[in-house]
Amino acid sequence: MTQSPNAPAAVSGKFVTFEGIDGAGKSTHVNAFVVALRQGLATVGRDVVATREPGGTPLGEALRKLVLDESMDIETEALLMFAGRREHLVKVIEPALARGDWVVSDRFTDATFAYQGGGRGLSRDKLSILERWVQGTRQPDLTILFDLDPAIAAARLAGARAPDKFERESAAFFTRVREEYLRRAEESGGRIVLIDAAQSIDAIAGQLADVFARLGLPGH
Ligand code: TMP
């Protein structure tokens, strides 16, 4: 199909995800990142879909409540994560990318490898099969991993709000989650960019601005 001369410049949609253990402080920065990205993309007529996992669709949000509140078999937990992900991909992520919009998701499949794989001990092979089934070849173009010592993360979380099922897990659990995130980062061929989340909010914002500059957006 040929583009009309008045169509927005051909900027293909990109899929960016944010990851990290609970308490690493990523959510504050996701929001600022989305605002900056939205401004950058407005010049080329593209939008940003800000979303999250578990969640991102009405069914996904219902599943989120179940997986965060109910205790369940670990394979059931992994299957529900991927069921919600399938719905999210089909209803939200793929259509947005097909329009040329960008998608920023607060967590995606790296979280399943880190939490259900590293944390709970579910086999990586099983998770890889589900990943392939649910996603085909779809992977994030860029993942920003907030890395933090679990002891510092626990101190940040303490008293913030009633902890969910994962937030109540032990320091040993979060150490395994962190190790799996770091292992995946090493093997990611540059897809996963590490942010030292022990830094000040300003320092992290500065590091994110550098990542942002590397995205090659118009006007940046
Ligand atoms: P959030 O509080 O960052 O939204 O994440 C909710 C929790 O769900 C968090 O503790 C990590 C967990 N989680 C998994 O265990 N597996 C997954 O696949 C995802 C996406 C999240």
PDB file of C-alpha atoms and ligand atoms in Angstrom:
ATOM      1  CA  MET A   1       0.000   0.000   0.000  1.00  0.00           C
ATOM      2  CA  THR A   2       1.411   3.429  -0.926  1.00  0.00           C
ATOM      3  CA  GLN A   3       1.189   6.171   1.705  1.00  0.00           C
ATOM      4  CA  SER A   4      -0.515   9.429   0.850  1.00  0.00           C
ATOM      5  CA  PRO A   5       1.844  12.438   0.957  1.00  0.00           C
ATOM      6  CA  ASN A   6      -0.043  13.765   4.003  1.00  0.00           C
ATOM      7  CA  ALA A   7       0.311  10.609   6.078  1.00  0.00           C
ATOM      8  CA  PRO A   8       2.452  10.865   9.208  1.00  0.00           C
ATOM      9  CA  ALA A   9       6.138  10.106   8.710  1.00  0.00           C
ATOM     10  CA  ALA A  10       6.749   6.380   8.704  1.00  0.00           C
ATOM     11  CA  VAL A  11       7.699   5.797  12.320  1.00  0.00           C
ATOM     12  CA  SER A  12       7.098   2.216  13.296  1.00  0.00           C
ATOM     13  CA  GLY A  13       5.597   1.451  16.675  1.00  0.00           C
ATOM     14  CA  LYS A  14       7.885   0.179  19.399  1.00  0.00           C
ATOM     15  CA  PHE A  15       7.246  -1.941  22.449  1.00  0.00           C
ATOM     16  CA  VAL A  16       8.956  -0.824  25.662  1.00  0.00           C
ATOM     17  CA  THR A  17       8.652  -2.627  28.991  1.00  0.00           C
ATOM     18  CA  PHE A  18       9.648  -1.759  32.561  1.00  0.00           C
ATOM     19  CA  GLU A  19      10.703  -4.432  35.034  1.00  0.00           C
ATOM     20  CA  GLY A  20      12.165  -4.886  38.504  1.00  0.00           C
ATOM     21  CA  ILE A  21      11.496  -6.426  41.897  1.00  0.00           C
ATOM     22  CA  ASP A  22       8.675  -4.996  44.017  1.00  0.00           C
ATOM     23  CA  GLY A  23       9.831  -1.822  45.754  1.00  0.00           C
ATOM     24  CA  ALA A  24      12.439  -0.922  43.118  1.00  0.00           C
ATOM     25  CA  GLY A  25      10.477   2.254  42.324  1.00  0.00           C
ATOM     26  CA  LYS A  26       9.808   1.719  38.629  1.00  0.00           C
ATOM     27  CA  SER A  27       6.179   2.871  38.574  1.00  0.00           C
ATOM     28  CA  THR A  28       7.007   6.537  39.305  1.00  0.00           C
ATOM     29  CA  HIS A  29       9.434   6.565  36.402  1.00  0.00           C
ATOM     30  CA  VAL A  30       7.163   4.732  33.952  1.00  0.00           C
ATOM     31  CA  ASN A  31       4.687   7.597  34.195  1.00  0.00           C
ATOM     32  CA  ALA A  32       7.310  10.285  33.529  1.00  0.00           C
ATOM     33  CA  PHE A  33       8.712   8.239  30.650  1.00  0.00           C
ATOM     34  CA  VAL A  34       5.253   7.949  29.066  1.00  0.00           C
ATOM     35  CA  VAL A  35       4.669  11.711  29.325  1.00  0.00           C
ATOM     36  CA  ALA A  36       8.023  12.470  27.636  1.00  0.00           C
ATOM     37  CA  LEU A  37       7.449   9.834  24.961  1.00  0.00           C
ATOM     38  CA  ARG A  38       3.954  11.126  24.236  1.00  0.00           C
ATOM     39  CA  GLN A  39       5.351  14.621  23.671  1.00  0.00           C
ATOM     40  CA  GLY A  40       8.080  13.273  21.382  1.00  0.00           C
ATOM     41  CA  LEU A  41       5.675  11.215  19.297  1.00  0.00           C
ATOM     42  CA  ALA A  42       2.978  13.874  19.003  1.00  0.00           C
ATOM     43  CA  THR A  43       5.158  15.618  16.393  1.00  0.00           C
ATOM     44  CA  VAL A  44       4.801  12.600  14.094  1.00  0.00           C
ATOM     45  CA  GLY A  45       1.147  11.909  14.851  1.00  0.00           C
ATOM     46  CA  ARG A  46       1.733   8.791  16.922  1.00  0.00           C
ATOM     47  CA  ASP A  47       0.366   7.938  20.333  1.00  0.00           C
ATOM     48  CA  VAL A  48       1.582   5.957  23.331  1.00  0.00           C
ATOM     49  CA  VAL A  49      -0.457   3.207  24.926  1.00  0.00           C
ATOM     50  CA  ALA A  50       0.513   2.957  28.608  1.00  0.00           C
ATOM     51  CA  THR A  51      -0.469  -0.384  30.046  1.00  0.00           C
ATOM     52  CA  ARG A  52       0.523  -3.023  32.577  1.00  0.00           C
ATOM     53  CA  GLU A  53       0.729  -6.713  33.434  1.00  0.00           C
ATOM     54  CA  PRO A  54      -0.859  -8.500  35.016  1.00  0.00           C
ATOM     55  CA  GLY A  55      -3.733  -6.479  33.569  1.00  0.00           C
ATOM     56  CA  GLY A  56      -4.118  -4.234  30.555  1.00  0.00           C
ATOM     57  CA  THR A  57      -7.575  -5.508  29.503  1.00  0.00           C
ATOM     58  CA  PRO A  58     -10.809  -6.041  31.476  1.00  0.00           C
ATOM     59  CA  LEU A  59     -10.151  -9.802  31.573  1.00  0.00           C
ATOM     60  CA  GLY A  60      -6.489  -9.219  32.421  1.00  0.00           C
ATOM     61  CA  GLU A  61      -7.425  -6.945  35.318  1.00  0.00           C
ATOM     62  CA  ALA A  62      -9.818  -9.613  36.651  1.00  0.00           C
ATOM     63  CA  LEU A  63      -6.990 -12.166  36.396  1.00  0.00           C
ATOM     64  CA  ARG A  64      -4.652  -9.694  38.130  1.00  0.00           C
ATOM     65  CA  LYS A  65      -6.916  -9.641  41.148  1.00  0.00           C
ATOM     66  CA  LEU A  66      -6.901 -13.431  41.294  1.00  0.00           C
ATOM     67  CA  VAL A  67      -3.143 -13.889  40.920  1.00  0.00           C
ATOM     68  CA  LEU A  68      -2.307 -11.137  43.401  1.00  0.00           C
ATOM     69  CA  ASP A  69      -4.848 -12.236  46.041  1.00  0.00           C
ATOM     70  CA  GLU A  70      -5.338 -16.001  45.840  1.00  0.00           C
ATOM     71  CA  SER A  71      -2.861 -18.704  46.678  1.00  0.00           C
ATOM     72  CA  MET A  72      -2.627 -21.293  43.876  1.00  0.00           C
ATOM     73  CA  ASP A  73      -0.483 -23.970  42.310  1.00  0.00           C
ATOM     74  CA  ILE A  74       2.590 -22.385  40.708  1.00  0.00           C
ATOM     75  CA  GLU A  75       1.840 -23.770  37.252  1.00  0.00           C
ATOM     76  CA  THR A  76      -1.722 -22.416  37.487  1.00  0.00           C
ATOM     77  CA  GLU A  77      -0.188 -19.049  38.383  1.00  0.00           C
ATOM     78  CA  ALA A  78       2.119 -19.119  35.352  1.00  0.00           C
ATOM     79  CA  LEU A  79      -0.710 -20.192  33.042  1.00  0.00           C
ATOM     80  CA  LEU A  80      -2.919 -17.343  34.264  1.00  0.00           C
ATOM     81  CA  MET A  81      -0.080 -14.856  33.667  1.00  0.00           C
ATOM     82  CA  PHE A  82       0.226 -16.091  30.091  1.00  0.00           C
ATOM     83  CA  ALA A  83      -3.554 -16.239  29.549  1.00  0.00           C
ATOM     84  CA  GLY A  84      -3.813 -12.579  30.547  1.00  0.00           C
ATOM     85  CA  ARG A  85      -0.803 -11.816  28.336  1.00  0.00           C
ATOM     86  CA  ARG A  86      -2.425 -13.434  25.303  1.00  0.00           C
ATOM     87  CA  GLU A  87      -5.536 -11.295  25.756  1.00  0.00           C
ATOM     88  CA  HIS A  88      -3.347  -8.217  26.249  1.00  0.00           C
ATOM     89  CA  LEU A  89      -1.336  -8.900  23.099  1.00  0.00           C
ATOM     90  CA  VAL A  90      -4.348  -9.608  20.907  1.00  0.00           C
ATOM     91  CA  LYS A  91      -6.598  -6.812  22.157  1.00  0.00           C
ATOM     92  CA  VAL A  92      -4.141  -4.023  22.993  1.00  0.00           C
ATOM     93  CA  ILE A  93      -0.460  -4.472  22.168  1.00  0.00           C
ATOM     94  CA  GLU A  94      -0.518  -5.843  18.617  1.00  0.00           C
ATOM     95  CA  PRO A  95      -3.253  -3.464  17.376  1.00  0.00           C
ATOM     96  CA  ALA A  96      -1.351  -0.465  18.801  1.00  0.00           C
ATOM     97  CA  LEU A  97       1.934  -1.513  17.189  1.00  0.00           C
ATOM     98  CA  ALA A  98       0.122  -2.174  13.895  1.00  0.00           C
ATOM     99  CA  ARG A  99      -1.185   1.424  13.978  1.00  0.00           C
ATOM    100  CA  GLY A 100       2.385   2.666  14.440  1.00  0.00           C
ATOM    101  CA  ASP A 101       1.758   3.666  18.055  1.00  0.00           C
ATOM    102  CA  TRP A 102       4.147   2.836  20.867  1.00  0.00           C
ATOM    103  CA  VAL A 103       3.314   0.594  23.792  1.00  0.00           C
ATOM    104  CA  VAL A 104       4.849   1.040  27.240  1.00  0.00           C
ATOM    105  CA  SER A 105       4.002  -1.803  29.599  1.00  0.00           C
ATOM    106  CA  ASP A 106       4.724  -1.888  33.317  1.00  0.00           C
ATOM    107  CA  ARG A 107       5.953  -5.539  33.300  1.00  0.00           C
ATOM    108  CA  PHE A 108       5.729  -8.290  30.681  1.00  0.00           C
ATOM    109  CA  THR A 109       7.211 -11.770  30.157  1.00  0.00           C
ATOM    110  CA  ASP A 110      10.558 -11.082  31.853  1.00  0.00           C
ATOM    111  CA  ALA A 111       8.510 -10.843  35.066  1.00  0.00           C
ATOM    112  CA  THR A 112       7.170 -14.381  34.556  1.00  0.00           C
ATOM    113  CA  PHE A 113      10.681 -15.761  34.093  1.00  0.00           C
ATOM    114  CA  ALA A 114      11.866 -13.797  37.141  1.00  0.00           C
ATOM    115  CA  TYR A 115       8.930 -14.448  39.523  1.00  0.00           C
ATOM    116  CA  GLN A 116       7.442 -17.791  38.478  1.00  0.00           C
ATOM    117  CA  GLY A 117      10.798 -19.104  37.178  1.00  0.00           C
ATOM    118  CA  GLY A 118      13.457 -17.598  39.466  1.00  0.00           C
ATOM    119  CA  GLY A 119      11.243 -16.922  42.482  1.00  0.00           C
ATOM    120  CA  ARG A 120       8.986 -19.989  42.478  1.00  0.00           C
ATOM    121  CA  GLY A 121      11.320 -22.385  40.685  1.00  0.00           C
ATOM    122  CA  LEU A 122       9.133 -23.227  37.680  1.00  0.00           C
ATOM    123  CA  SER A 123      11.177 -24.686  34.837  1.00  0.00           C
ATOM    124  CA  ARG A 124      12.501 -22.234  32.298  1.00  0.00           C
ATOM    125  CA  ASP A 125      11.717 -24.703  29.507  1.00  0.00           C
ATOM    126  CA  LYS A 126       8.006 -24.723  30.355  1.00  0.00           C
ATOM    127  CA  LEU A 127       7.949 -20.930  30.458  1.00  0.00           C
ATOM    128  CA  SER A 128       9.731 -20.756  27.100  1.00  0.00           C
ATOM    129  CA  ILE A 129       7.091 -23.025  25.559  1.00  0.00           C
ATOM    130  CA  LEU A 130       4.301 -20.777  26.853  1.00  0.00           C
ATOM    131  CA  GLU A 131       6.189 -17.678  25.713  1.00  0.00           C
ATOM    132  CA  ARG A 132       6.452 -19.037  22.185  1.00  0.00           C
ATOM    133  CA  TRP A 133       2.819 -20.198  22.151  1.00  0.00           C
ATOM    134  CA  VAL A 134       1.400 -16.924  23.406  1.00  0.00           C
ATOM    135  CA  GLN A 135       3.738 -14.405  21.779  1.00  0.00           C
ATOM    136  CA  GLY A 136       5.040 -16.067  18.619  1.00  0.00           C
ATOM    137  CA  THR A 137       8.127 -14.010  17.875  1.00  0.00           C
ATOM    138  CA  ARG A 138       6.891 -10.828  19.593  1.00  0.00           C
ATOM    139  CA  GLN A 139       9.404  -9.460  22.113  1.00  0.00           C
ATOM    140  CA  PRO A 140       9.824  -6.002  23.616  1.00  0.00           C
ATOM    141  CA  ASP A 141      12.128  -3.750  21.571  1.00  0.00           C
ATOM    142  CA  LEU A 142      13.524  -2.327  24.790  1.00  0.00           C
ATOM    143  CA  THR A 143      13.212  -3.295  28.448  1.00  0.00           C
ATOM    144  CA  ILE A 144      14.255  -1.049  31.304  1.00  0.00           C
ATOM    145  CA  LEU A 145      15.175  -3.082  34.372  1.00  0.00           C
ATOM    146  CA  PHE A 146      15.201  -1.347  37.765  1.00  0.00           C
ATOM    147  CA  ASP A 147      17.784  -3.258  39.751  1.00  0.00           C
ATOM    148  CA  LEU A 148      17.844  -3.011  43.523  1.00  0.00           C
ATOM    149  CA  ASP A 149      19.077  -4.961  46.544  1.00  0.00           C
ATOM    150  CA  PRO A 150      15.965  -6.758  47.928  1.00  0.00           C
ATOM    151  CA  ALA A 151      16.745  -5.483  51.458  1.00  0.00           C
ATOM    152  CA  ILE A 152      16.499  -1.859  50.262  1.00  0.00           C
ATOM    153  CA  ALA A 153      13.352  -2.659  48.243  1.00  0.00           C
ATOM    154  CA  ALA A 154      11.723  -4.264  51.316  1.00  0.00           C
ATOM    155  CA  ALA A 155      12.519  -1.205  53.421  1.00  0.00           C
ATOM    156  CA  ARG A 156      10.947   1.038  50.759  1.00  0.00           C
ATOM    157  CA  LEU A 157       7.796  -1.102  50.663  1.00  0.00           C
ATOM    158  CA  ALA A 158       7.388  -1.397  54.426  1.00  0.00           C
ATOM    159  CA  GLY A 159       4.239   0.373  55.554  1.00  0.00           C
ATOM    160  CA  ALA A 160       3.473   1.790  52.092  1.00  0.00           C
ATOM    161  CA  ARG A 161       0.180  -0.134  51.740  1.00  0.00           C
ATOM    162  CA  ALA A 162      -1.213  -3.590  52.453  1.00  0.00           C
ATOM    163  CA  PRO A 163       1.195  -5.968  50.672  1.00  0.00           C
ATOM    164  CA  ASP A 164      -0.163  -8.322  47.985  1.00  0.00           C
ATOM    165  CA  LYS A 165       0.727 -12.018  47.710  1.00  0.00           C
ATOM    166  CA  PHE A 166       4.068 -11.366  46.002  1.00  0.00           C
ATOM    167  CA  GLU A 167       5.063  -8.451  48.210  1.00  0.00           C
ATOM    168  CA  ARG A 168       4.697 -10.743  51.234  1.00  0.00           C
ATOM    169  CA  GLU A 169       7.363 -13.109  49.860  1.00  0.00           C
ATOM    170  CA  SER A 170      10.718 -13.581  51.643  1.00  0.00           C
ATOM    171  CA  ALA A 171      14.010 -11.822  51.020  1.00  0.00           C
ATOM    172  CA  ALA A 172      15.309 -15.118  49.593  1.00  0.00           C
ATOM    173  CA  PHE A 173      12.463 -15.148  47.044  1.00  0.00           C
ATOM    174  CA  PHE A 174      13.299 -11.616  45.875  1.00  0.00           C
ATOM    175  CA  THR A 175      16.994 -12.465  45.720  1.00  0.00           C
ATOM    176  CA  ARG A 176      16.144 -15.283  43.276  1.00  0.00           C
ATOM    177  CA  VAL A 177      13.819 -12.986  41.297  1.00  0.00           C
ATOM    178  CA  ARG A 178      16.572 -10.384  41.027  1.00  0.00           C
ATOM    179  CA  GLU A 179      19.152 -12.995  39.963  1.00  0.00           C
ATOM    180  CA  GLU A 180      16.879 -14.237  37.177  1.00  0.00           C
ATOM    181  CA  TYR A 181      16.261 -10.683  35.948  1.00  0.00           C
ATOM    182  CA  LEU A 182      20.027 -10.067  35.892  1.00  0.00           C
ATOM    183  CA  ARG A 183      20.690 -13.351  34.107  1.00  0.00           C
ATOM    184  CA  ARG A 184      18.143 -12.442  31.445  1.00  0.00           C
ATOM    185  CA  ALA A 185      19.641  -8.976  31.108  1.00  0.00           C
ATOM    186  CA  GLU A 186      23.058 -10.508  30.441  1.00  0.00           C
ATOM    187  CA  GLU A 187      21.631 -12.824  27.792  1.00  0.00           C
ATOM    188  CA  SER A 188      19.380 -10.223  26.187  1.00  0.00           C
ATOM    189  CA  GLY A 189      21.865  -8.904  23.641  1.00  0.00           C
ATOM    190  CA  GLY A 190      21.248  -5.317  24.745  1.00  0.00           C
ATOM    191  CA  ARG A 191      17.426  -5.446  24.836  1.00  0.00           C
ATOM    192  CA  ILE A 192      17.404  -5.113  28.629  1.00  0.00           C
ATOM    193  CA  VAL A 193      18.964  -1.893  29.930  1.00  0.00           C
ATOM    194  CA  LEU A 194      19.873  -1.861  33.614  1.00  0.00           C
ATOM    195  CA  ILE A 195      19.067   1.074  35.872  1.00  0.00           C
ATOM    196  CA  ASP A 196      20.660   1.198  39.320  1.00  0.00           C
ATOM    197  CA  ALA A 197      17.521   1.857  41.376  1.00  0.00           C
ATOM    198  CA  ALA A 198      19.531   2.663  44.523  1.00  0.00           C
ATOM    199  CA  GLN A 199      20.323   6.071  42.989  1.00  0.00           C
ATOM    200  CA  SER A 200      18.354   9.244  43.741  1.00  0.00           C
ATOM    201  CA  ILE A 201      15.149   9.898  41.778  1.00  0.00           C
ATOM    202  CA  ASP A 202      16.966  12.677  39.870  1.00  0.00           C
ATOM    203  CA  ALA A 203      19.893  10.438  38.954  1.00  0.00           C
ATOM    204  CA  ILE A 204      17.509   7.755  37.699  1.00  0.00           C
ATOM    205  CA  ALA A 205      15.560  10.340  35.701  1.00  0.00           C
ATOM    206  CA  GLY A 206      18.890  11.438  34.146  1.00  0.00           C
ATOM    207  CA  GLN A 207      19.762   7.862  33.194  1.00  0.00           C
ATOM    208  CA  LEU A 208      16.296   7.392  31.695  1.00  0.00           C
ATOM    209  CA  ALA A 209      16.729  10.607  29.704  1.00  0.00           C
ATOM    210  CA  ASP A 210      19.884   9.044  28.176  1.00  0.00           C
ATOM    211  CA  VAL A 211      17.959   5.893  27.272  1.00  0.00           C
ATOM    212  CA  PHE A 212      15.224   8.083  25.832  1.00  0.00           C
ATOM    213  CA  ALA A 213      17.734  10.009  23.701  1.00  0.00           C
ATOM    214  CA  ARG A 214      18.944   6.722  22.224  1.00  0.00           C
ATOM    215  CA  LEU A 215      15.439   5.879  20.999  1.00  0.00           C
ATOM    216  CA  GLY A 216      16.031   8.227  18.075  1.00  0.00           C
ATOM    217  CA  LEU A 217      12.740  10.072  18.327  1.00  0.00           C
ATOM    218  CA  PRO A 218      12.138  13.125  16.179  1.00  0.00           C
ATOM    219  CA  GLY A 219      13.195  16.312  18.000  1.00  0.00           C
ATOM    220  CA  HIS A 220      15.365  14.432  20.536  1.00  0.00           C
TER     221      HIS A 220
HETATM  222  P1  TMP B   1       3.067  -4.625  39.983  1.00  0.00           P
HETATM  223  O1  TMP B   1       2.763  -4.417  41.425  1.00  0.00           O
HETATM  224  O2  TMP B   1       4.405  -4.121  39.549  1.00  0.00           O
HETATM  225  O3  TMP B   1       1.962  -4.193  39.081  1.00  0.00           O
HETATM  226  O4  TMP B   1       3.185  -6.221  39.770  1.00  0.00           O
HETATM  227  C1  TMP B   1       2.304  -7.094  40.328  1.00  0.00           C
HETATM  228  C2  TMP B   1       2.990  -8.323  40.812  1.00  0.00           C
HETATM  229  O5  TMP B   1       2.851  -9.405  39.878  1.00  0.00           O
HETATM  230  C3  TMP B   1       4.481  -8.196  41.095  1.00  0.00           C
HETATM  231  O6  TMP B   1       4.720  -8.673  42.405  1.00  0.00           O
HETATM  232  C4  TMP B   1       5.130  -9.112  40.101  1.00  0.00           C
HETATM  233  C5  TMP B   1       4.047 -10.119  39.787  1.00  0.00           C
HETATM  234  N1  TMP B   1       4.137 -10.718  38.455  1.00  0.00           N
HETATM  235  C6  TMP B   1       4.458 -12.056  38.328  1.00  0.00           C
HETATM  236  O7  TMP B   1       4.686 -12.742  39.321  1.00  0.00           O
HETATM  237  N2  TMP B   1       4.507 -12.600  37.082  1.00  0.00           N
HETATM  238  C7  TMP B   1       4.253 -11.888  35.942  1.00  0.00           C
HETATM  239  O8  TMP B   1       4.299 -12.423  34.836  1.00  0.00           O
HETATM  240  C8  TMP B   1       3.905 -10.491  36.096  1.00  0.00           C
HETATM  241  C9  TMP B   1       3.607  -9.681  34.884  1.00  0.00           C
HETATM  242  C10 TMP B   1       3.868  -9.955  37.363  1.00  0.00           C
END
